[in-house]
Amino acid sequence: MLVLFLLVLDLLSSRAAPPVPSSIPDPLLEYVPPEKELVDGWIQSRNRTGTRTTGLEGCGPCNPELCPQTRGCRAGLVLDSCGCCQECGNLEGQACDPGPLNVFYGLCGTGLRCQADPGPAAGGEDEEEVCVCEQQEALCGSDGTTYRNMCRFREAAFSDPELRTVGRGPCRTEPVIKVPPRNQVNRSGSSLVFLCEVFAFPMALVEWRKDGRDVVLPGDDPHISVQSRGGPLRFELSSWLQIEGAEPGDSGTYRCTAKNNLGSVSASAVLGVLGEDELSSYLSRSASEMKQLIDDYD
């Protein structure tokens, strides 16, 4: 009888006890719904249309009706960090996130790709990735402006819907002086440089002359030299006139002239080469004039 009682008690105890779980869940772990997959801190899911999207943890369900309106996006639209709403894509030259995920800097806009900065200042250890236009060929706009690539043209066309392309390559134009030479005053025996930057297509020929002399510099003067090279931008030419050991006789007006088969343009600058006493007097007079201007302004 005692044995039967113990068997019944054991049977009742086994029914009341809950099953022992194979593993105990940690309450600090965030629950990920079965329709989402957590990958390296990102949640990948499918939106209502069935398209697979990507977003940061905690983005919540995608509801396009609640997305803010985007305006003024000159580089088009891209998905935000949650992979749901659209936002402005980054322009050419702006920092960007490589790959398809918008993590920190944002994604490049239409026709742009994220890559290491190709600029002349790049190449350091902490090389930044920027948006670079995929179509680098220059083109001519209907406004007569040369756009250095298709992305620059798209930016301009965003503000001017009537803008069209009229051909590949730069617009044919007479020379335009982008950076003219500047007036200078310095002491006798110093070295001086004048700069003249010109844009033109076809490429312009640049000449230097000193007013009052019908001679293309440097001529036969050993202390004057002229150098030219392409740049800093495409279809531009930079030309320098350098005077070594300048003397008072070098004072005067120097003229930069650029020409091609469509026309010519020129710009000039005045050079003053002074002795020590003259230079001291000139600097003192200039300081007094500057002080007077500041007093009058105040």
PDB file of C-alpha atoms in Angstrom:
ATOM      1  CA  MET A   1       0.000   0.000   0.000  1.00  0.00           C
ATOM      2  CA  LEU A   2       2.829   2.421   0.861  1.00  0.00           C
ATOM      3  CA  VAL A   3       4.541   1.659  -2.456  1.00  0.00           C
ATOM      4  CA  LEU A   4       1.355   2.477  -4.403  1.00  0.00           C
ATOM      5  CA  PHE A   5       1.024   5.823  -2.563  1.00  0.00           C
ATOM      6  CA  LEU A   6       4.615   6.829  -3.442  1.00  0.00           C
ATOM      7  CA  LEU A   7       4.079   5.980  -7.130  1.00  0.00           C
ATOM      8  CA  VAL A   8       0.946   8.170  -7.318  1.00  0.00           C
ATOM      9  CA  LEU A   9       2.759  11.078  -5.579  1.00  0.00           C
ATOM     10  CA  ASP A  10       5.692  10.859  -8.012  1.00  0.00           C
ATOM     11  CA  LEU A  11       3.308  10.891 -11.016  1.00  0.00           C
ATOM     12  CA  LEU A  12       1.543  14.041  -9.776  1.00  0.00           C
ATOM     13  CA  SER A  13       4.860  15.833  -9.153  1.00  0.00           C
ATOM     14  CA  SER A  14       6.150  15.141 -12.686  1.00  0.00           C
ATOM     15  CA  ARG A  15       2.992  16.608 -14.249  1.00  0.00           C
ATOM     16  CA  ALA A  16       3.159  19.860 -12.211  1.00  0.00           C
ATOM     17  CA  ALA A  17       6.845  20.643 -12.834  1.00  0.00           C
ATOM     18  CA  PRO A  18       7.589  22.843 -15.927  1.00  0.00           C
ATOM     19  CA  PRO A  19      10.009  21.551 -18.523  1.00  0.00           C
ATOM     20  CA  VAL A  20      13.602  22.656 -18.070  1.00  0.00           C
ATOM     21  CA  PRO A  21      14.722  24.897 -21.015  1.00  0.00           C
ATOM     22  CA  SER A  22      17.826  23.898 -22.889  1.00  0.00           C
ATOM     23  CA  SER A  23      19.096  27.511 -22.711  1.00  0.00           C
ATOM     24  CA  ILE A  24      17.970  30.517 -20.678  1.00  0.00           C
ATOM     25  CA  PRO A  25      17.415  33.695 -22.771  1.00  0.00           C
ATOM     26  CA  ASP A  26      19.269  36.832 -21.702  1.00  0.00           C
ATOM     27  CA  PRO A  27      16.720  39.633 -21.039  1.00  0.00           C
ATOM     28  CA  LEU A  28      19.337  42.271 -22.047  1.00  0.00           C
ATOM     29  CA  LEU A  29      19.491  40.987 -25.638  1.00  0.00           C
ATOM     30  CA  GLU A  30      17.251  42.930 -28.032  1.00  0.00           C
ATOM     31  CA  TYR A  31      14.585  40.813 -29.661  1.00  0.00           C
ATOM     32  CA  VAL A  32      14.834  40.586 -33.438  1.00  0.00           C
ATOM     33  CA  PRO A  33      11.559  39.650 -35.159  1.00  0.00           C
ATOM     34  CA  PRO A  34      11.760  36.547 -37.315  1.00  0.00           C
ATOM     35  CA  GLU A  35      11.179  38.522 -40.525  1.00  0.00           C
ATOM     36  CA  LYS A  36      14.402  40.494 -39.908  1.00  0.00           C
ATOM     37  CA  GLU A  37      17.994  39.361 -39.934  1.00  0.00           C
ATOM     38  CA  LEU A  38      20.654  41.010 -37.774  1.00  0.00           C
ATOM     39  CA  VAL A  39      23.997  41.300 -39.581  1.00  0.00           C
ATOM     40  CA  ASP A  40      26.954  43.179 -38.033  1.00  0.00           C
ATOM     41  CA  GLY A  41      24.726  45.650 -36.207  1.00  0.00           C
ATOM     42  CA  TRP A  42      22.469  46.198 -39.232  1.00  0.00           C
ATOM     43  CA  ILE A  43      18.939  44.898 -39.715  1.00  0.00           C
ATOM     44  CA  GLN A  44      18.027  43.615 -43.144  1.00  0.00           C
ATOM     45  CA  SER A  45      14.364  43.190 -43.911  1.00  0.00           C
ATOM     46  CA  ARG A  46      11.862  43.237 -46.728  1.00  0.00           C
ATOM     47  CA  ASN A  47       9.621  46.241 -47.185  1.00  0.00           C
ATOM     48  CA  ARG A  48       6.004  46.131 -48.246  1.00  0.00           C
ATOM     49  CA  THR A  49       6.879  45.714 -51.919  1.00  0.00           C
ATOM     50  CA  GLY A  50       9.130  42.759 -51.137  1.00  0.00           C
ATOM     51  CA  THR A  51      12.332  44.668 -51.875  1.00  0.00           C
ATOM     52  CA  ARG A  52      15.161  43.891 -49.498  1.00  0.00           C
ATOM     53  CA  THR A  53      16.288  46.984 -47.593  1.00  0.00           C
ATOM     54  CA  THR A  54      18.897  47.721 -44.966  1.00  0.00           C
ATOM     55  CA  GLY A  55      18.828  49.994 -41.913  1.00  0.00           C
ATOM     56  CA  LEU A  56      20.296  50.578 -38.487  1.00  0.00           C
ATOM     57  CA  GLU A  57      19.031  48.761 -35.432  1.00  0.00           C
ATOM     58  CA  GLY A  58      16.059  50.517 -33.905  1.00  0.00           C
ATOM     59  CA  CYS A  59      14.781  52.020 -37.160  1.00  0.00           C
ATOM     60  CA  GLY A  60      11.429  50.312 -36.714  1.00  0.00           C
ATOM     61  CA  PRO A  61       8.963  49.336 -39.445  1.00  0.00           C
ATOM     62  CA  CYS A  62       9.134  51.263 -42.719  1.00  0.00           C
ATOM     63  CA  ASN A  63       6.159  53.550 -43.348  1.00  0.00           C
ATOM     64  CA  PRO A  64       6.805  55.621 -46.517  1.00  0.00           C
ATOM     65  CA  GLU A  65       3.733  57.775 -45.821  1.00  0.00           C
ATOM     66  CA  LEU A  66       5.563  59.249 -42.809  1.00  0.00           C
ATOM     67  CA  CYS A  67       8.756  60.113 -44.697  1.00  0.00           C
ATOM     68  CA  PRO A  68       9.604  63.856 -44.871  1.00  0.00           C
ATOM     69  CA  GLN A  69       9.536  65.618 -48.231  1.00  0.00           C
ATOM     70  CA  THR A  70      12.910  66.250 -49.879  1.00  0.00           C
ATOM     71  CA  ARG A  71      13.611  69.378 -51.926  1.00  0.00           C
ATOM     72  CA  GLY A  72      16.581  70.962 -53.629  1.00  0.00           C
ATOM     73  CA  CYS A  73      18.433  67.685 -54.245  1.00  0.00           C
ATOM     74  CA  ARG A  74      20.843  68.655 -57.030  1.00  0.00           C
ATOM     75  CA  ALA A  75      22.395  65.167 -57.117  1.00  0.00           C
ATOM     76  CA  GLY A  76      19.139  63.207 -56.946  1.00  0.00           C
ATOM     77  CA  LEU A  77      17.737  61.005 -54.189  1.00  0.00           C
ATOM     78  CA  VAL A  78      19.166  58.082 -52.193  1.00  0.00           C
ATOM     79  CA  LEU A  79      17.867  55.925 -49.336  1.00  0.00           C
ATOM     80  CA  ASP A  80      18.438  57.070 -45.768  1.00  0.00           C
ATOM     81  CA  SER A  81      20.258  55.064 -43.080  1.00  0.00           C
ATOM     82  CA  CYS A  82      17.126  53.001 -42.358  1.00  0.00           C
ATOM     83  CA  GLY A  83      16.721  52.055 -46.016  1.00  0.00           C
ATOM     84  CA  CYS A  84      13.185  53.428 -46.014  1.00  0.00           C
ATOM     85  CA  CYS A  85      12.887  57.170 -46.732  1.00  0.00           C
ATOM     86  CA  GLN A  86      14.642  59.118 -49.485  1.00  0.00           C
ATOM     87  CA  GLU A  87      17.075  61.964 -48.865  1.00  0.00           C
ATOM     88  CA  CYS A  88      19.415  64.145 -50.939  1.00  0.00           C
ATOM     89  CA  GLY A  89      22.420  62.358 -52.409  1.00  0.00           C
ATOM     90  CA  ASN A  90      25.884  63.826 -51.830  1.00  0.00           C
ATOM     91  CA  LEU A  91      27.389  66.090 -54.480  1.00  0.00           C
ATOM     92  CA  GLU A  92      30.715  65.706 -56.259  1.00  0.00           C
ATOM     93  CA  GLY A  93      33.608  66.252 -53.871  1.00  0.00           C
ATOM     94  CA  GLN A  94      31.600  65.622 -50.698  1.00  0.00           C
ATOM     95  CA  ALA A  95      32.630  62.897 -48.231  1.00  0.00           C
ATOM     96  CA  CYS A  96      30.663  59.654 -48.590  1.00  0.00           C
ATOM     97  CA  ASP A  97      30.115  56.139 -47.268  1.00  0.00           C
ATOM     98  CA  PRO A  98      31.579  53.428 -49.547  1.00  0.00           C
ATOM     99  CA  GLY A  99      29.255  50.579 -50.410  1.00  0.00           C
ATOM    100  CA  PRO A 100      25.447  50.494 -50.426  1.00  0.00           C
ATOM    101  CA  LEU A 101      24.927  51.460 -46.752  1.00  0.00           C
ATOM    102  CA  ASN A 102      24.306  54.996 -45.500  1.00  0.00           C
ATOM    103  CA  VAL A 103      26.277  54.903 -42.232  1.00  0.00           C
ATOM    104  CA  PHE A 104      27.723  58.337 -41.462  1.00  0.00           C
ATOM    105  CA  TYR A 105      28.531  60.649 -44.381  1.00  0.00           C
ATOM    106  CA  GLY A 106      25.715  59.571 -46.708  1.00  0.00           C
ATOM    107  CA  LEU A 107      25.525  58.083 -50.191  1.00  0.00           C
ATOM    108  CA  CYS A 108      26.575  59.642 -53.496  1.00  0.00           C
ATOM    109  CA  GLY A 109      23.893  60.945 -55.827  1.00  0.00           C
ATOM    110  CA  THR A 110      23.074  60.106 -59.436  1.00  0.00           C
ATOM    111  CA  GLY A 111      26.079  59.351 -61.662  1.00  0.00           C
ATOM    112  CA  LEU A 112      28.573  59.495 -58.773  1.00  0.00           C
ATOM    113  CA  ARG A 113      30.643  56.813 -57.051  1.00  0.00           C
ATOM    114  CA  CYS A 114      32.415  56.856 -53.691  1.00  0.00           C
ATOM    115  CA  GLN A 115      36.190  56.432 -53.960  1.00  0.00           C
ATOM    116  CA  ALA A 116      39.471  57.747 -52.564  1.00  0.00           C
ATOM    117  CA  ASP A 117      39.887  61.490 -53.025  1.00  0.00           C
ATOM    118  CA  PRO A 118      41.617  62.031 -56.419  1.00  0.00           C
ATOM    119  CA  GLY A 119      42.560  65.626 -55.554  1.00  0.00           C
ATOM    120  CA  PRO A 120      46.183  66.844 -55.365  1.00  0.00           C
ATOM    121  CA  ALA A 121      46.019  67.131 -51.556  1.00  0.00           C
ATOM    122  CA  ALA A 122      45.003  63.482 -51.141  1.00  0.00           C
ATOM    123  CA  GLY A 123      47.290  60.560 -50.432  1.00  0.00           C
ATOM    124  CA  GLY A 124      47.730  60.781 -46.660  1.00  0.00           C
ATOM    125  CA  GLU A 125      47.257  57.991 -44.155  1.00  0.00           C
ATOM    126  CA  ASP A 126      43.698  59.098 -43.333  1.00  0.00           C
ATOM    127  CA  GLU A 127      42.652  59.314 -46.952  1.00  0.00           C
ATOM    128  CA  GLU A 128      39.035  60.394 -47.214  1.00  0.00           C
ATOM    129  CA  GLU A 129      36.596  58.918 -49.694  1.00  0.00           C
ATOM    130  CA  VAL A 130      34.571  61.398 -51.714  1.00  0.00           C
ATOM    131  CA  CYS A 131      31.944  61.353 -54.444  1.00  0.00           C
ATOM    132  CA  VAL A 132      33.508  61.305 -57.933  1.00  0.00           C
ATOM    133  CA  CYS A 133      31.594  61.723 -61.178  1.00  0.00           C
ATOM    134  CA  GLU A 134      31.519  58.581 -63.326  1.00  0.00           C
ATOM    135  CA  GLN A 135      31.460  60.592 -66.595  1.00  0.00           C
ATOM    136  CA  GLN A 136      34.457  62.919 -66.558  1.00  0.00           C
ATOM    137  CA  GLU A 137      34.241  64.165 -70.140  1.00  0.00           C
ATOM    138  CA  ALA A 138      33.716  67.922 -70.451  1.00  0.00           C
ATOM    139  CA  LEU A 139      30.655  69.156 -72.338  1.00  0.00           C
ATOM    140  CA  CYS A 140      29.202  72.395 -73.646  1.00  0.00           C
ATOM    141  CA  GLY A 141      25.896  73.733 -72.354  1.00  0.00           C
ATOM    142  CA  SER A 142      23.309  75.708 -74.265  1.00  0.00           C
ATOM    143  CA  ASP A 143      24.188  78.681 -72.034  1.00  0.00           C
ATOM    144  CA  GLY A 144      27.667  78.796 -73.573  1.00  0.00           C
ATOM    145  CA  THR A 145      29.312  77.460 -70.411  1.00  0.00           C
ATOM    146  CA  THR A 146      31.803  74.595 -70.408  1.00  0.00           C
ATOM    147  CA  TYR A 147      30.986  72.033 -67.705  1.00  0.00           C
ATOM    148  CA  ARG A 148      33.913  69.885 -66.682  1.00  0.00           C
ATOM    149  CA  ASN A 149      31.761  66.742 -66.385  1.00  0.00           C
ATOM    150  CA  MET A 150      28.185  65.478 -66.578  1.00  0.00           C
ATOM    151  CA  CYS A 151      27.617  65.812 -62.816  1.00  0.00           C
ATOM    152  CA  ARG A 152      28.401  69.528 -62.879  1.00  0.00           C
ATOM    153  CA  PHE A 153      26.008  69.904 -65.784  1.00  0.00           C
ATOM    154  CA  ARG A 154      23.229  68.101 -63.873  1.00  0.00           C
ATOM    155  CA  GLU A 155      23.712  70.449 -60.927  1.00  0.00           C
ATOM    156  CA  ALA A 156      23.308  73.477 -63.195  1.00  0.00           C
ATOM    157  CA  ALA A 157      20.336  71.922 -65.017  1.00  0.00           C
ATOM    158  CA  PHE A 158      18.569  71.458 -61.672  1.00  0.00           C
ATOM    159  CA  SER A 159      18.368  75.268 -61.348  1.00  0.00           C
ATOM    160  CA  ASP A 160      17.754  75.844 -65.075  1.00  0.00           C
ATOM    161  CA  PRO A 161      15.316  73.259 -66.534  1.00  0.00           C
ATOM    162  CA  GLU A 162      15.797  74.763 -70.016  1.00  0.00           C
ATOM    163  CA  LEU A 163      19.526  73.990 -70.021  1.00  0.00           C
ATOM    164  CA  ARG A 164      20.619  71.473 -72.661  1.00  0.00           C
ATOM    165  CA  THR A 165      23.892  70.053 -73.950  1.00  0.00           C
ATOM    166  CA  VAL A 166      25.009  71.223 -77.380  1.00  0.00           C
ATOM    167  CA  GLY A 167      27.974  68.922 -77.825  1.00  0.00           C
ATOM    168  CA  ARG A 168      30.731  66.910 -76.219  1.00  0.00           C
ATOM    169  CA  GLY A 169      33.896  68.668 -75.261  1.00  0.00           C
ATOM    170  CA  PRO A 170      34.255  72.299 -74.139  1.00  0.00           C
ATOM    171  CA  CYS A 171      32.491  75.224 -75.762  1.00  0.00           C
ATOM    172  CA  ARG A 172      34.587  77.001 -78.365  1.00  0.00           C
ATOM    173  CA  THR A 173      35.363  80.402 -76.900  1.00  0.00           C
ATOM    174  CA  GLU A 174      37.796  83.273 -77.103  1.00  0.00           C
ATOM    175  CA  PRO A 175      40.236  83.506 -74.176  1.00  0.00           C
ATOM    176  CA  VAL A 176      39.025  84.530 -70.729  1.00  0.00           C
ATOM    177  CA  ILE A 177      41.541  85.692 -68.110  1.00  0.00           C
ATOM    178  CA  LYS A 178      40.551  83.926 -64.889  1.00  0.00           C
ATOM    179  CA  VAL A 179      43.397  85.332 -62.729  1.00  0.00           C
ATOM    180  CA  PRO A 180      44.965  88.594 -63.932  1.00  0.00           C
ATOM    181  CA  PRO A 181      48.409  89.856 -62.840  1.00  0.00           C
ATOM    182  CA  ARG A 182      48.453  92.012 -59.680  1.00  0.00           C
ATOM    183  CA  ASN A 183      50.142  95.362 -58.997  1.00  0.00           C
ATOM    184  CA  GLN A 184      53.349  95.086 -56.970  1.00  0.00           C
ATOM    185  CA  VAL A 185      55.766  97.328 -55.114  1.00  0.00           C
ATOM    186  CA  ASN A 186      59.056  95.940 -53.818  1.00  0.00           C
ATOM    187  CA  ARG A 187      62.640  96.850 -53.070  1.00  0.00           C
ATOM    188  CA  SER A 188      65.539  96.934 -55.486  1.00  0.00           C
ATOM    189  CA  GLY A 189      67.283  93.576 -55.878  1.00  0.00           C
ATOM    190  CA  SER A 190      64.214  91.478 -55.051  1.00  0.00           C
ATOM    191  CA  SER A 191      62.696  88.688 -57.163  1.00  0.00           C
ATOM    192  CA  LEU A 192      59.175  89.313 -58.509  1.00  0.00           C
ATOM    193  CA  VAL A 193      56.583  87.123 -60.220  1.00  0.00           C
ATOM    194  CA  PHE A 194      53.457  88.039 -62.189  1.00  0.00           C
ATOM    195  CA  LEU A 195      50.798  85.351 -62.775  1.00  0.00           C
ATOM    196  CA  CYS A 196      48.197  85.179 -65.539  1.00  0.00           C
ATOM    197  CA  GLU A 197      45.668  82.276 -65.725  1.00  0.00           C
ATOM    198  CA  VAL A 198      43.662  81.907 -68.933  1.00  0.00           C
ATOM    199  CA  PHE A 199      40.749  79.699 -70.024  1.00  0.00           C
ATOM    200  CA  ALA A 200      40.139  79.117 -73.741  1.00  0.00           C
ATOM    201  CA  PHE A 201      39.208  76.470 -76.283  1.00  0.00           C
ATOM    202  CA  PRO A 202      41.070  76.085 -78.552  1.00  0.00           C
ATOM    203  CA  MET A 203      43.993  76.606 -76.160  1.00  0.00           C
ATOM    204  CA  ALA A 204      45.288  80.167 -76.044  1.00  0.00           C
ATOM    205  CA  LEU A 205      48.798  81.477 -76.676  1.00  0.00           C
ATOM    206  CA  VAL A 206      49.940  83.837 -73.872  1.00  0.00           C
ATOM    207  CA  GLU A 207      52.475  86.629 -74.394  1.00  0.00           C
ATOM    208  CA  TRP A 208      54.002  89.184 -72.009  1.00  0.00           C
ATOM    209  CA  ARG A 209      55.031  92.721 -72.953  1.00  0.00           C
ATOM    210  CA  LYS A 210      56.119  95.836 -71.123  1.00  0.00           C
ATOM    211  CA  ASP A 211      54.245  98.953 -72.160  1.00  0.00           C
ATOM    212  CA  GLY A 212      56.411 101.253 -74.243  1.00  0.00           C
ATOM    213  CA  ARG A 213      58.430  98.356 -75.707  1.00  0.00           C
ATOM    214  CA  ASP A 214      57.359  96.427 -78.784  1.00  0.00           C
ATOM    215  CA  VAL A 215      59.184  93.284 -77.635  1.00  0.00           C
ATOM    216  CA  VAL A 216      57.697  89.978 -76.514  1.00  0.00           C
ATOM    217  CA  LEU A 217      59.295  89.146 -73.178  1.00  0.00           C
ATOM    218  CA  PRO A 218      61.725  87.836 -72.156  1.00  0.00           C
ATOM    219  CA  GLY A 219      63.468  88.939 -75.358  1.00  0.00           C
ATOM    220  CA  ASP A 220      67.221  89.024 -74.795  1.00  0.00           C
ATOM    221  CA  ASP A 221      66.977  90.217 -71.178  1.00  0.00           C
ATOM    222  CA  PRO A 222      68.782  87.617 -69.006  1.00  0.00           C
ATOM    223  CA  HIS A 223      67.105  88.591 -65.710  1.00  0.00           C
ATOM    224  CA  ILE A 224      63.537  88.139 -67.076  1.00  0.00           C
ATOM    225  CA  SER A 225      62.006  84.725 -67.789  1.00  0.00           C
ATOM    226  CA  VAL A 226      58.578  83.448 -68.837  1.00  0.00           C
ATOM    227  CA  GLN A 227      57.154  79.999 -68.082  1.00  0.00           C
ATOM    228  CA  SER A 228      53.776  78.476 -68.980  1.00  0.00           C
ATOM    229  CA  ARG A 229      52.001  75.204 -68.275  1.00  0.00           C
ATOM    230  CA  GLY A 230      48.513  73.748 -68.518  1.00  0.00           C
ATOM    231  CA  GLY A 231      46.177  74.067 -65.550  1.00  0.00           C
ATOM    232  CA  PRO A 232      45.218  74.360 -62.812  1.00  0.00           C
ATOM    233  CA  LEU A 233      41.950  73.179 -64.442  1.00  0.00           C
ATOM    234  CA  ARG A 234      41.398  71.558 -67.808  1.00  0.00           C
ATOM    235  CA  PHE A 235      41.518  73.914 -70.787  1.00  0.00           C
ATOM    236  CA  GLU A 236      43.353  76.494 -68.695  1.00  0.00           C
ATOM    237  CA  LEU A 237      46.862  77.848 -69.114  1.00  0.00           C
ATOM    238  CA  SER A 238      48.978  79.440 -66.377  1.00  0.00           C
ATOM    239  CA  SER A 239      51.810  81.773 -67.370  1.00  0.00           C
ATOM    240  CA  TRP A 240      54.420  83.420 -65.117  1.00  0.00           C
ATOM    241  CA  LEU A 241      56.679  86.388 -65.777  1.00  0.00           C
ATOM    242  CA  GLN A 242      59.629  86.350 -63.345  1.00  0.00           C
ATOM    243  CA  ILE A 243      62.135  89.167 -62.770  1.00  0.00           C
ATOM    244  CA  GLU A 244      65.316  88.264 -60.886  1.00  0.00           C
ATOM    245  CA  GLY A 245      67.214  91.049 -59.129  1.00  0.00           C
ATOM    246  CA  ALA A 246      64.700  93.750 -60.075  1.00  0.00           C
ATOM    247  CA  GLU A 247      66.019  97.311 -60.477  1.00  0.00           C
ATOM    248  CA  PRO A 248      64.210 100.674 -60.599  1.00  0.00           C
ATOM    249  CA  GLY A 249      64.478 100.546 -64.389  1.00  0.00           C
ATOM    250  CA  ASP A 250      62.172  97.512 -64.360  1.00  0.00           C
ATOM    251  CA  SER A 251      59.316  99.645 -62.993  1.00  0.00           C
ATOM    252  CA  GLY A 252      56.422 100.050 -65.386  1.00  0.00           C
ATOM    253  CA  THR A 253      53.256  98.360 -66.662  1.00  0.00           C
ATOM    254  CA  TYR A 254      53.396  94.704 -67.708  1.00  0.00           C
ATOM    255  CA  ARG A 255      50.676  93.253 -69.915  1.00  0.00           C
ATOM    256  CA  CYS A 256      49.521  89.649 -70.328  1.00  0.00           C
ATOM    257  CA  THR A 257      47.836  88.965 -73.693  1.00  0.00           C
ATOM    258  CA  ALA A 258      46.037  85.694 -74.518  1.00  0.00           C
ATOM    259  CA  LYS A 259      44.797  84.885 -78.003  1.00  0.00           C
ATOM    260  CA  ASN A 260      43.442  82.069 -80.156  1.00  0.00           C
ATOM    261  CA  ASN A 261      41.702  81.979 -83.535  1.00  0.00           C
ATOM    262  CA  LEU A 262      38.461  83.257 -81.953  1.00  0.00           C
ATOM    263  CA  GLY A 263      39.812  86.411 -80.342  1.00  0.00           C
ATOM    264  CA  SER A 264      42.182  87.903 -77.787  1.00  0.00           C
ATOM    265  CA  VAL A 265      42.098  89.487 -74.339  1.00  0.00           C
ATOM    266  CA  SER A 266      44.667  91.220 -72.144  1.00  0.00           C
ATOM    267  CA  ALA A 267      45.212  92.366 -68.555  1.00  0.00           C
ATOM    268  CA  SER A 268      47.949  94.526 -67.072  1.00  0.00           C
ATOM    269  CA  ALA A 269      49.622  95.254 -63.735  1.00  0.00           C
ATOM    270  CA  VAL A 270      51.969  97.980 -62.508  1.00  0.00           C
ATOM    271  CA  LEU A 271      55.373  97.211 -60.981  1.00  0.00           C
ATOM    272  CA  GLY A 272      57.206  99.664 -58.749  1.00  0.00           C
ATOM    273  CA  VAL A 273      60.831  98.895 -57.818  1.00  0.00           C
ATOM    274  CA  LEU A 274      62.083 101.295 -55.114  1.00  0.00           C
ATOM    275  CA  GLY A 275      65.329 101.892 -53.268  1.00  0.00           C
ATOM    276  CA  GLU A 276      65.510 101.432 -49.492  1.00  0.00           C
ATOM    277  CA  ASP A 277      64.696 105.065 -48.639  1.00  0.00           C
ATOM    278  CA  GLU A 278      61.922 105.285 -51.215  1.00  0.00           C
ATOM    279  CA  LEU A 279      60.422 101.994 -50.028  1.00  0.00           C
ATOM    280  CA  SER A 280      60.440 103.091 -46.365  1.00  0.00           C
ATOM    281  CA  SER A 281      58.718 106.344 -47.306  1.00  0.00           C
ATOM    282  CA  TYR A 282      56.197 104.483 -49.452  1.00  0.00           C
ATOM    283  CA  LEU A 283      55.350 102.005 -46.677  1.00  0.00           C
ATOM    284  CA  SER A 284      54.994 104.809 -44.118  1.00  0.00           C
ATOM    285  CA  ARG A 285      52.695 106.739 -46.436  1.00  0.00           C
ATOM    286  CA  SER A 286      50.621 103.618 -47.148  1.00  0.00           C
ATOM    287  CA  ALA A 287      50.251 102.926 -43.412  1.00  0.00           C
ATOM    288  CA  SER A 288      49.065 106.500 -42.796  1.00  0.00           C
ATOM    289  CA  GLU A 289      46.530 106.243 -45.630  1.00  0.00           C
ATOM    290  CA  MET A 290      45.252 102.932 -44.272  1.00  0.00           C
ATOM    291  CA  LYS A 291      44.882 104.415 -40.770  1.00  0.00           C
ATOM    292  CA  GLN A 292      42.970 107.369 -42.212  1.00  0.00           C
ATOM    293  CA  LEU A 293      40.625 105.021 -44.066  1.00  0.00           C
ATOM    294  CA  ILE A 294      39.966 103.035 -40.864  1.00  0.00           C
ATOM    295  CA  ASP A 295      39.304 106.271 -38.907  1.00  0.00           C
ATOM    296  CA  ASP A 296      36.905 107.492 -41.595  1.00  0.00           C
ATOM    297  CA  TYR A 297      35.109 104.139 -41.560  1.00  0.00           C
ATOM    298  CA  ASP A 298      34.770 104.221 -37.765  1.00  0.00           C
TER     299      ASP A 298
END
